[in-house]
Coordinates of C-alpha atoms in Angstrom, one line a residue:
X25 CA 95.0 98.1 105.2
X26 CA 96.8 101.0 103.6
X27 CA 100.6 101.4 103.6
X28 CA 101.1 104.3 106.4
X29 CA 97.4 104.4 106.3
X30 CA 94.9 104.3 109.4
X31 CA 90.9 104.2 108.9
X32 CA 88.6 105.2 111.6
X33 CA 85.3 103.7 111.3
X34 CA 82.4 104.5 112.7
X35 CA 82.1 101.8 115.4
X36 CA 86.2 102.5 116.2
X37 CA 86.0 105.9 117.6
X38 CA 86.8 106.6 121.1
X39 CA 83.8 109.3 120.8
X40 CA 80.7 109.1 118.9
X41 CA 79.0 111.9 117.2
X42 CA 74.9 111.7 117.2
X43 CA 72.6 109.5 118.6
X44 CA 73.1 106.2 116.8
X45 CA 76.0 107.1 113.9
X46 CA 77.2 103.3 113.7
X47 CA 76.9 103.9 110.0
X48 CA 79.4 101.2 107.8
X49 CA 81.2 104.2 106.8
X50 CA 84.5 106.1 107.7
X51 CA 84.7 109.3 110.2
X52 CA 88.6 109.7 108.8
X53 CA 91.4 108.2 107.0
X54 CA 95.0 109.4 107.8
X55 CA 97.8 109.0 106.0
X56 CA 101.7 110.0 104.8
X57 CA 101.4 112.0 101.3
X58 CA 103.6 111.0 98.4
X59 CA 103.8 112.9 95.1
X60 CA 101.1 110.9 92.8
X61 CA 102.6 109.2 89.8
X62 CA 101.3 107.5 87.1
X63 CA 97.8 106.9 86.0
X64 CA 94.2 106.2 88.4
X65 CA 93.5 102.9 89.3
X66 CA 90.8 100.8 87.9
X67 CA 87.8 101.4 90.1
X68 CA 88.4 97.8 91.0
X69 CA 85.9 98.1 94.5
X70 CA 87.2 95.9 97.5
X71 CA 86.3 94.8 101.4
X72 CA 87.5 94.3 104.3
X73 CA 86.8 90.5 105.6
X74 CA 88.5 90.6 108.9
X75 CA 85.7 93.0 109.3
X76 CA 83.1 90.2 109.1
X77 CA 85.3 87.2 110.5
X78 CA 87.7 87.7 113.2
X79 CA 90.6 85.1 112.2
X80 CA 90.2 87.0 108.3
X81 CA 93.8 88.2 107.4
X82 CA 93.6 92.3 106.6
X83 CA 93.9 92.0 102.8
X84 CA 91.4 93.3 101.0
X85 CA 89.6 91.4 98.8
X86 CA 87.4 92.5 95.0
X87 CA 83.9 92.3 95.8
X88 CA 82.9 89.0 93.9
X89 CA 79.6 89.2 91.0
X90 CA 76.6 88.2 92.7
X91 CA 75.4 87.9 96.0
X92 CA 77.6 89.2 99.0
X93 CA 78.4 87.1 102.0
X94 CA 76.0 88.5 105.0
X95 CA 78.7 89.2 107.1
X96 CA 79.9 91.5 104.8
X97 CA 76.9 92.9 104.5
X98 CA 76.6 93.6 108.2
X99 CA 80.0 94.8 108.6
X100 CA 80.5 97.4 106.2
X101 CA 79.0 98.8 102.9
X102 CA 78.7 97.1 100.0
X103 CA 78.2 98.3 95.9
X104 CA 74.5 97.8 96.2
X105 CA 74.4 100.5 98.4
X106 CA 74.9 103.1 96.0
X107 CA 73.4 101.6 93.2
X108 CA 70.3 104.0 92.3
X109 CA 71.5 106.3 94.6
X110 CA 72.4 109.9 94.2
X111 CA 75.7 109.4 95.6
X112 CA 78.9 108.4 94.4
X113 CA 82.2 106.9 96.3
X114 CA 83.8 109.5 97.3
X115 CA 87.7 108.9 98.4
X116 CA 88.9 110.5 101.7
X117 CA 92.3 109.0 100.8
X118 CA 92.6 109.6 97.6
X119 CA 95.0 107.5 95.1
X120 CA 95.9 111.0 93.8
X121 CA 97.7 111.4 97.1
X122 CA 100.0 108.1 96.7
X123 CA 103.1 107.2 94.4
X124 CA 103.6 103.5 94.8
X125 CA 100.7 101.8 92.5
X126 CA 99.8 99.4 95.2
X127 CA 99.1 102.6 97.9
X128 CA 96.9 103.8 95.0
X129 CA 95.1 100.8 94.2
X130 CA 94.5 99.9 97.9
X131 CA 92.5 103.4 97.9
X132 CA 89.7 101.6 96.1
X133 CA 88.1 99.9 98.9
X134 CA 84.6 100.9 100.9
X135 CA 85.6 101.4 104.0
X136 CA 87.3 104.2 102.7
X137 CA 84.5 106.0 100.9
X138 CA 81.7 108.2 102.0
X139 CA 78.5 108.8 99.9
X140 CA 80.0 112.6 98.2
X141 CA 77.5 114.3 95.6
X142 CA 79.4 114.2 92.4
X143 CA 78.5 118.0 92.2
X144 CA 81.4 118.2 95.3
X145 CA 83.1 114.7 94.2
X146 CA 84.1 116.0 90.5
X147 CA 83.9 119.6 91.4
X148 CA 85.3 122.3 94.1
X149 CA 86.2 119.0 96.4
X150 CA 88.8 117.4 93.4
X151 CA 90.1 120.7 92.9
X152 CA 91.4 121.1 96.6
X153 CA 92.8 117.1 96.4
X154 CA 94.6 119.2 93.5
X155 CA 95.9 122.0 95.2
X156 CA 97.1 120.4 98.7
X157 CA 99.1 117.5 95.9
X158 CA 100.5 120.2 94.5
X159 CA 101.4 122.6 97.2
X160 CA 103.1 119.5 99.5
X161 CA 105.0 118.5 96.4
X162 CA 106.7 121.3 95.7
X163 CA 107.3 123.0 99.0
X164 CA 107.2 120.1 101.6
X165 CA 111.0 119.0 102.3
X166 CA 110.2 115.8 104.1
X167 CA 106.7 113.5 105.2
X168 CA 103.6 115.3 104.9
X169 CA 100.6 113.4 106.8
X170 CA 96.9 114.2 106.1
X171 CA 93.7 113.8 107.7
X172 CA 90.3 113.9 105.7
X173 CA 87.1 112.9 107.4
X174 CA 83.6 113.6 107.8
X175 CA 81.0 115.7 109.6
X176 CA 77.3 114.0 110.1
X177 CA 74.0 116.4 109.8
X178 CA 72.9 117.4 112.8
X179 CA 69.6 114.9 112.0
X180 CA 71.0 111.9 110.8
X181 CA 70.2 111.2 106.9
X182 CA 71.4 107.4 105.3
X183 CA 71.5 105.5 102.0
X184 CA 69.2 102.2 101.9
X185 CA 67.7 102.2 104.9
X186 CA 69.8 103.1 107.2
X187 CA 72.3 101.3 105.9
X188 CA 75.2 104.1 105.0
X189 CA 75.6 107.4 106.6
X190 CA 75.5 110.3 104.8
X191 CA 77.6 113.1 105.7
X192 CA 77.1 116.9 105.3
X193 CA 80.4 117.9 104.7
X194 CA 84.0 116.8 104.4
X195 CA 87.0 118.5 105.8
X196 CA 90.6 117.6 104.9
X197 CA 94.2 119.0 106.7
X198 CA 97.9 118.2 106.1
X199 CA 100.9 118.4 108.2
X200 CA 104.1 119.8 107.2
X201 CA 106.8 120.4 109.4
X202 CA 109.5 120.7 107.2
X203 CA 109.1 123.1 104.5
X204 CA 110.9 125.2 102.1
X205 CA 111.5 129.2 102.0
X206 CA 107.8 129.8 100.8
X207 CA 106.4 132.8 98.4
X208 CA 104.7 135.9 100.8
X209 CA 101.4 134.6 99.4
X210 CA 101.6 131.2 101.0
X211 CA 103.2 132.1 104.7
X212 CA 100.3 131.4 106.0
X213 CA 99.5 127.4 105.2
X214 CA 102.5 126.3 106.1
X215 CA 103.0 124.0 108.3
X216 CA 99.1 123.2 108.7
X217 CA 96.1 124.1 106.6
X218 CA 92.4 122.9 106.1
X219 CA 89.6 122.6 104.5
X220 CA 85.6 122.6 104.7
X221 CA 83.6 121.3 101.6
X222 CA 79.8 121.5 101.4
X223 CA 78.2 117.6 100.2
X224 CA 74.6 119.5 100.2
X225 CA 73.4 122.7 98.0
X226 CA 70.7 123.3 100.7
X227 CA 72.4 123.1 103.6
X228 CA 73.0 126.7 105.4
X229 CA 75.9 129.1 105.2
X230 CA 77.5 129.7 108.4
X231 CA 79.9 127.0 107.6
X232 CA 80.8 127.5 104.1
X233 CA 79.0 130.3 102.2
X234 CA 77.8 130.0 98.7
X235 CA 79.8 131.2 95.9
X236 CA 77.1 131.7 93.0
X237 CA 79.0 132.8 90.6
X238 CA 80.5 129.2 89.9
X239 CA 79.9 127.0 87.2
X240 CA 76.0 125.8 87.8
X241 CA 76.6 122.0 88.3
X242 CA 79.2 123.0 91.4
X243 CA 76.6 125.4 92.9
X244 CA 76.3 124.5 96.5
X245 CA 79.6 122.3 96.6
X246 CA 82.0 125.3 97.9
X247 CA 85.0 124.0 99.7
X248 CA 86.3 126.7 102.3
X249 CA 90.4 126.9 103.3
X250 CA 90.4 127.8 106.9
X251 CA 93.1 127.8 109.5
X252 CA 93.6 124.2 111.2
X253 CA 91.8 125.7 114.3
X254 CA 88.8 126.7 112.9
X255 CA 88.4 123.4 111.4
X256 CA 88.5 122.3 114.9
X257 CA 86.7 124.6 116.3
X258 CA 83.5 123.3 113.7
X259 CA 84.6 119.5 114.7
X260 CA 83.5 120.4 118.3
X261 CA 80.8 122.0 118.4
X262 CA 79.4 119.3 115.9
X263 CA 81.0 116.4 117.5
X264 CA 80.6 118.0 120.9
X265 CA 84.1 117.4 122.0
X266 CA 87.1 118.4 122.2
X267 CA 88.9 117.4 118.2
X268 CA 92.8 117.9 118.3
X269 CA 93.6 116.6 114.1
X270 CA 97.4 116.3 114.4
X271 CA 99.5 116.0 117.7
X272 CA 101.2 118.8 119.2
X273 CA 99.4 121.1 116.6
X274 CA 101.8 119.5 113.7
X275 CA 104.9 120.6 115.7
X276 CA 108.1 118.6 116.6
X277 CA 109.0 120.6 119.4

Protein backbone atom coordinates (compact mmCIF):
# COMPACT_ATOMS: atom_id res chain seq x y z
CA UNK A 1 0.00 0.00 0.00
CA UNK A 2 1.96 2.87 1.44
CA UNK A 3 5.78 2.94 1.53
CA UNK A 4 6.56 2.22 5.43
CA UNK A 5 2.89 2.42 5.65
CA UNK A 6 0.40 -0.19 7.45
CA UNK A 7 -3.61 0.28 7.36
CA UNK A 8 -5.80 -1.35 9.86
CA UNK A 9 -9.16 -1.78 8.65
CA UNK A 10 -11.99 -2.47 10.36
CA UNK A 11 -12.45 -6.16 9.54
CA UNK A 12 -8.30 -6.63 10.30
CA UNK A 13 -8.20 -5.95 13.90
CA UNK A 14 -7.40 -8.50 16.36
CA UNK A 15 -10.16 -6.66 18.69
CA UNK A 16 -13.32 -5.03 17.63
CA UNK A 17 -14.83 -2.02 19.17
CA UNK A 18 -18.92 -2.07 19.35
CA UNK A 19 -21.35 -4.33 18.37
CA UNK A 20 -21.05 -4.71 14.60
CA UNK A 21 -18.19 -1.88 13.55
CA UNK A 22 -17.23 -3.82 10.26
CA UNK A 23 -17.56 -0.32 8.68
CA UNK A 24 -15.31 -0.06 5.10
CA UNK A 25 -13.33 2.33 6.94
CA UNK A 26 -9.81 2.53 8.71
CA UNK A 27 -9.35 2.21 12.80
CA UNK A 28 -5.53 3.46 12.07
CA UNK A 29 -2.79 4.10 9.65
CA UNK A 30 0.83 4.02 10.86
CA UNK A 31 3.58 5.18 9.28
CA UNK A 32 7.51 6.59 9.24
CA UNK A 33 7.39 10.62 9.00
CA UNK A 34 9.42 12.48 6.41
CA UNK A 35 9.67 16.30 6.21
CA UNK A 36 6.81 17.11 3.46
CA UNK A 37 8.16 18.69 0.23
CA UNK A 38 6.74 20.03 -2.53
CA UNK A 39 3.16 20.75 -3.36
CA UNK A 40 -0.44 18.44 -2.37
CA UNK A 41 -1.36 15.91 -4.68
CA UNK A 42 -4.21 16.00 -7.00
CA UNK A 43 -7.19 14.52 -5.06
CA UNK A 44 -6.82 11.83 -7.58
CA UNK A 45 -9.19 9.16 -5.26
CA UNK A 46 -7.99 5.36 -5.55
CA UNK A 47 -8.99 1.54 -4.20
CA UNK A 48 -7.79 -1.14 -3.13
CA UNK A 49 -8.72 -4.27 -5.56
CA UNK A 50 -6.96 -7.11 -3.76
CA UNK A 51 -9.59 -6.00 -1.36
CA UNK A 52 -12.36 -7.28 -3.66
CA UNK A 53 -10.41 -10.20 -5.47
CA UNK A 54 -7.94 -12.21 -3.75
CA UNK A 55 -5.26 -12.88 -6.69
CA UNK A 56 -5.58 -8.60 -7.26
CA UNK A 57 -1.88 -7.24 -6.96
CA UNK A 58 -1.74 -4.34 -4.01
CA UNK A 59 -1.52 -1.39 -6.35
CA UNK A 60 -3.96 0.89 -6.07
CA UNK A 61 -5.93 1.74 -8.70
CA UNK A 62 -8.15 5.64 -9.76
CA UNK A 63 -11.60 4.92 -9.26
CA UNK A 64 -12.92 4.74 -12.99
CA UNK A 65 -16.16 7.35 -14.15
CA UNK A 66 -19.27 5.50 -13.84
CA UNK A 67 -20.44 2.64 -12.19
CA UNK A 68 -18.04 0.79 -9.64
CA UNK A 69 -17.38 -2.91 -9.85
CA UNK A 70 -19.67 -4.57 -6.79
CA UNK A 71 -16.92 -6.09 -5.27
CA UNK A 72 -15.53 -2.92 -4.73
CA UNK A 73 -18.40 -1.80 -3.54
CA UNK A 74 -18.65 -4.54 -0.86
CA UNK A 75 -15.14 -4.27 0.07
CA UNK A 76 -14.51 -0.85 0.97
CA UNK A 77 -15.90 2.75 0.43
CA UNK A 78 -16.39 4.24 -2.55
CA UNK A 79 -16.89 8.30 -3.81
CA UNK A 80 -20.55 7.86 -3.77
CA UNK A 81 -20.50 7.50 -0.32
CA UNK A 82 -19.77 10.98 0.47
CA UNK A 83 -21.40 12.54 -2.20
CA UNK A 84 -24.32 14.69 -0.48
CA UNK A 85 -23.03 13.92 2.61
CA UNK A 86 -21.85 16.25 5.31
CA UNK A 87 -18.60 14.68 5.50
CA UNK A 88 -15.41 15.11 3.75
CA UNK A 89 -12.26 12.55 3.30
CA UNK A 90 -10.40 13.12 5.96
CA UNK A 91 -6.55 11.76 5.72
CA UNK A 92 -5.20 9.88 8.81
CA UNK A 93 -1.91 9.66 6.90
CA UNK A 94 -1.69 12.66 5.60
CA UNK A 95 0.51 13.56 2.34
CA UNK A 96 1.73 16.51 4.46
CA UNK A 97 3.50 13.88 6.45
CA UNK A 98 5.62 12.36 3.35
CA UNK A 99 8.57 13.73 1.11
CA UNK A 100 8.81 11.36 -1.73
CA UNK A 101 5.75 12.43 -4.28
CA UNK A 102 4.72 8.90 -4.73
CA UNK A 103 4.32 8.45 -0.50
CA UNK A 104 2.23 11.57 -0.97
CA UNK A 105 0.19 10.59 -3.83
CA UNK A 106 -0.43 7.05 -2.42
CA UNK A 107 -2.19 9.02 0.53
CA UNK A 108 -5.13 9.63 -1.74
CA UNK A 109 -6.88 6.44 -1.48
CA UNK A 110 -10.26 5.33 0.66
CA UNK A 111 -9.13 3.09 2.74
CA UNK A 112 -7.24 5.64 4.24
CA UNK A 113 -9.99 8.16 4.92
CA UNK A 114 -12.61 8.51 7.53
CA UNK A 115 -15.74 10.75 7.11
CA UNK A 116 -14.02 14.16 9.30
CA UNK A 117 -16.38 17.35 9.44
CA UNK A 118 -14.55 19.90 7.44
CA UNK A 119 -15.15 22.21 10.57
CA UNK A 120 -12.26 19.61 12.25
CA UNK A 121 -10.80 18.59 8.57
CA UNK A 122 -9.76 22.36 7.61
CA UNK A 123 -9.73 23.63 11.10
CA UNK A 124 -8.05 22.73 14.72
CA UNK A 125 -7.33 18.98 13.21
CA UNK A 126 -4.96 20.60 10.04
CA UNK A 127 -3.43 22.75 12.48
CA UNK A 128 -2.04 19.82 14.73
CA UNK A 129 -0.95 17.78 11.16
CA UNK A 130 1.01 21.31 11.19
CA UNK A 131 2.54 21.38 14.34
CA UNK A 132 3.60 17.54 14.87
CA UNK A 133 5.39 18.24 10.82
CA UNK A 134 6.99 20.87 12.21
CA UNK A 135 8.10 19.87 15.64
CA UNK A 136 9.57 16.21 14.18
CA UNK A 137 11.30 18.21 11.51
CA UNK A 138 13.19 20.29 13.33
CA UNK A 139 13.99 18.41 16.49
CA UNK A 140 13.73 14.67 15.57
CA UNK A 141 17.44 13.34 14.72
CA UNK A 142 16.45 10.09 13.10
CA UNK A 143 12.81 8.08 12.05
CA UNK A 144 9.83 9.35 13.58
CA UNK A 145 6.70 6.86 13.26
CA UNK A 146 3.08 7.97 13.79
CA UNK A 147 -0.15 6.47 14.58
CA UNK A 148 -3.54 8.36 13.75
CA UNK A 149 -6.72 6.47 14.12
CA UNK A 150 -10.20 6.56 15.13
CA UNK A 151 -12.58 6.31 18.05
CA UNK A 152 -16.41 5.08 17.13
CA UNK A 153 -19.56 6.72 19.26
CA UNK A 154 -20.58 4.77 21.76
CA UNK A 155 -24.01 4.24 19.46
CA UNK A 156 -22.84 3.48 16.22
CA UNK A 157 -23.72 6.47 13.54
CA UNK A 158 -22.86 5.67 9.40
CA UNK A 159 -22.93 7.31 6.01
CA UNK A 160 -25.47 5.67 3.41
CA UNK A 161 -26.93 3.28 5.10
CA UNK A 162 -24.73 1.76 6.94
CA UNK A 163 -22.39 1.74 4.59
CA UNK A 164 -19.29 4.02 6.25
CA UNK A 165 -18.66 4.41 9.84
CA UNK A 166 -18.52 7.54 11.25
CA UNK A 167 -16.24 8.20 13.96
CA UNK A 168 -16.53 10.70 16.94
CA UNK A 169 -13.14 11.67 17.23
CA UNK A 170 -9.58 11.21 15.91
CA UNK A 171 -6.50 10.85 17.84
CA UNK A 172 -3.01 11.00 16.35
CA UNK A 173 0.70 10.13 18.29
CA UNK A 174 4.37 10.11 17.02
CA UNK A 175 7.36 8.35 18.18
CA UNK A 176 10.69 9.91 18.52
CA UNK A 177 13.42 8.31 20.15
CA UNK A 178 16.16 10.27 18.95
CA UNK A 179 15.85 13.88 19.52
CA UNK A 180 17.82 16.91 19.84
CA UNK A 181 18.62 19.20 23.06
CA UNK A 182 14.96 20.62 23.19
CA UNK A 183 13.82 24.30 24.39
CA UNK A 184 12.39 24.03 28.43
CA UNK A 185 8.92 24.63 26.83
CA UNK A 186 8.92 21.44 24.80
CA UNK A 187 10.62 18.77 27.51
CA UNK A 188 7.69 17.38 27.81
CA UNK A 189 6.65 15.92 24.13
CA UNK A 190 9.49 14.41 23.52
CA UNK A 191 9.88 11.31 22.76
CA UNK A 192 5.95 10.65 22.61
CA UNK A 193 2.98 13.00 22.35
CA UNK A 194 -0.73 12.86 21.38
CA UNK A 195 -3.66 14.10 20.46
CA UNK A 196 -7.59 14.09 20.77
CA UNK A 197 -9.77 16.03 18.08
CA UNK A 198 -13.49 16.42 18.46
CA UNK A 199 -15.36 15.33 14.63
CA UNK A 200 -18.87 16.43 16.50
CA UNK A 201 -19.88 20.03 17.98
CA UNK A 202 -22.43 18.21 20.15
CA UNK A 203 -20.72 15.67 21.50
CA UNK A 204 -19.82 16.11 25.47
CA UNK A 205 -16.84 17.49 27.14
CA UNK A 206 -15.10 15.07 29.24
CA UNK A 207 -12.93 14.23 26.40
CA UNK A 208 -12.07 17.32 24.85
CA UNK A 209 -13.69 20.56 26.23
CA UNK A 210 -14.88 23.30 24.16
CA UNK A 211 -12.87 26.33 23.51
CA UNK A 212 -15.57 29.13 22.52
CA UNK A 213 -13.63 31.64 22.02
CA UNK A 214 -12.36 30.25 18.52
CA UNK A 215 -13.25 31.33 15.25
CA UNK A 216 -17.20 30.20 14.78
CA UNK A 217 -16.83 27.69 11.92
CA UNK A 218 -14.11 25.57 14.27
CA UNK A 219 -16.49 25.67 17.22
CA UNK A 220 -16.86 22.24 18.48
CA UNK A 221 -13.72 20.83 16.47
CA UNK A 222 -11.10 21.32 19.59
CA UNK A 223 -8.20 19.06 19.20
CA UNK A 224 -6.68 18.26 22.86
CA UNK A 225 -2.55 17.47 23.29
CA UNK A 226 -2.41 14.93 25.97
CA UNK A 227 0.33 12.71 27.20
CA UNK A 228 0.62 9.33 25.16
CA UNK A 229 -1.04 7.58 28.21
CA UNK A 230 -3.99 9.37 28.50
CA UNK A 231 -4.70 8.85 24.89
CA UNK A 232 -4.60 5.25 25.93
CA UNK A 233 -6.19 5.48 28.76
CA UNK A 234 -9.53 6.99 26.39
CA UNK A 235 -8.67 4.06 23.74
CA UNK A 236 -9.72 1.58 26.54
CA UNK A 237 -12.27 2.45 28.10
CA UNK A 238 -13.93 3.03 24.61
CA UNK A 239 -12.49 0.11 22.96
CA UNK A 240 -12.73 -1.83 26.21
CA UNK A 241 -9.24 -3.21 26.03
CA UNK A 242 -6.22 -2.93 26.78
CA UNK A 243 -4.55 -0.17 23.67
CA UNK A 244 -0.54 -0.13 23.83
CA UNK A 245 0.09 2.68 20.44
CA UNK A 246 3.80 2.18 20.05
CA UNK A 247 5.92 -0.86 21.45
CA UNK A 248 7.88 -0.57 24.49
CA UNK A 249 6.23 2.93 25.10
CA UNK A 250 8.48 4.36 22.08
CA UNK A 251 11.62 3.20 23.88
CA UNK A 252 14.71 1.31 22.46
CA UNK A 253 15.76 0.02 25.63
Amino acid sequence: MYHATQTGLCEAAVSRPPSSWKCRAPWYSAYIFSPPAGKRPKDDWKYEPQLAYAKADGNMVSFPYGKVDQNVMESQAVLLDYINSSYTHGHLNPSLHHQDPQDRDSTFTLTNVVPQKSGSNGGPWACMEMKVSQLLTKYCKDQAYIVTGTMPYRTERWLKEHRVAVPEYLWSAYCCPNYTTLPENLTNVFPTFAAIGRNDPNSTEEIVPIDRKKKKQFWGYDVRFIPLDTLEMYLQDRFGTFVSVFYNQCSET
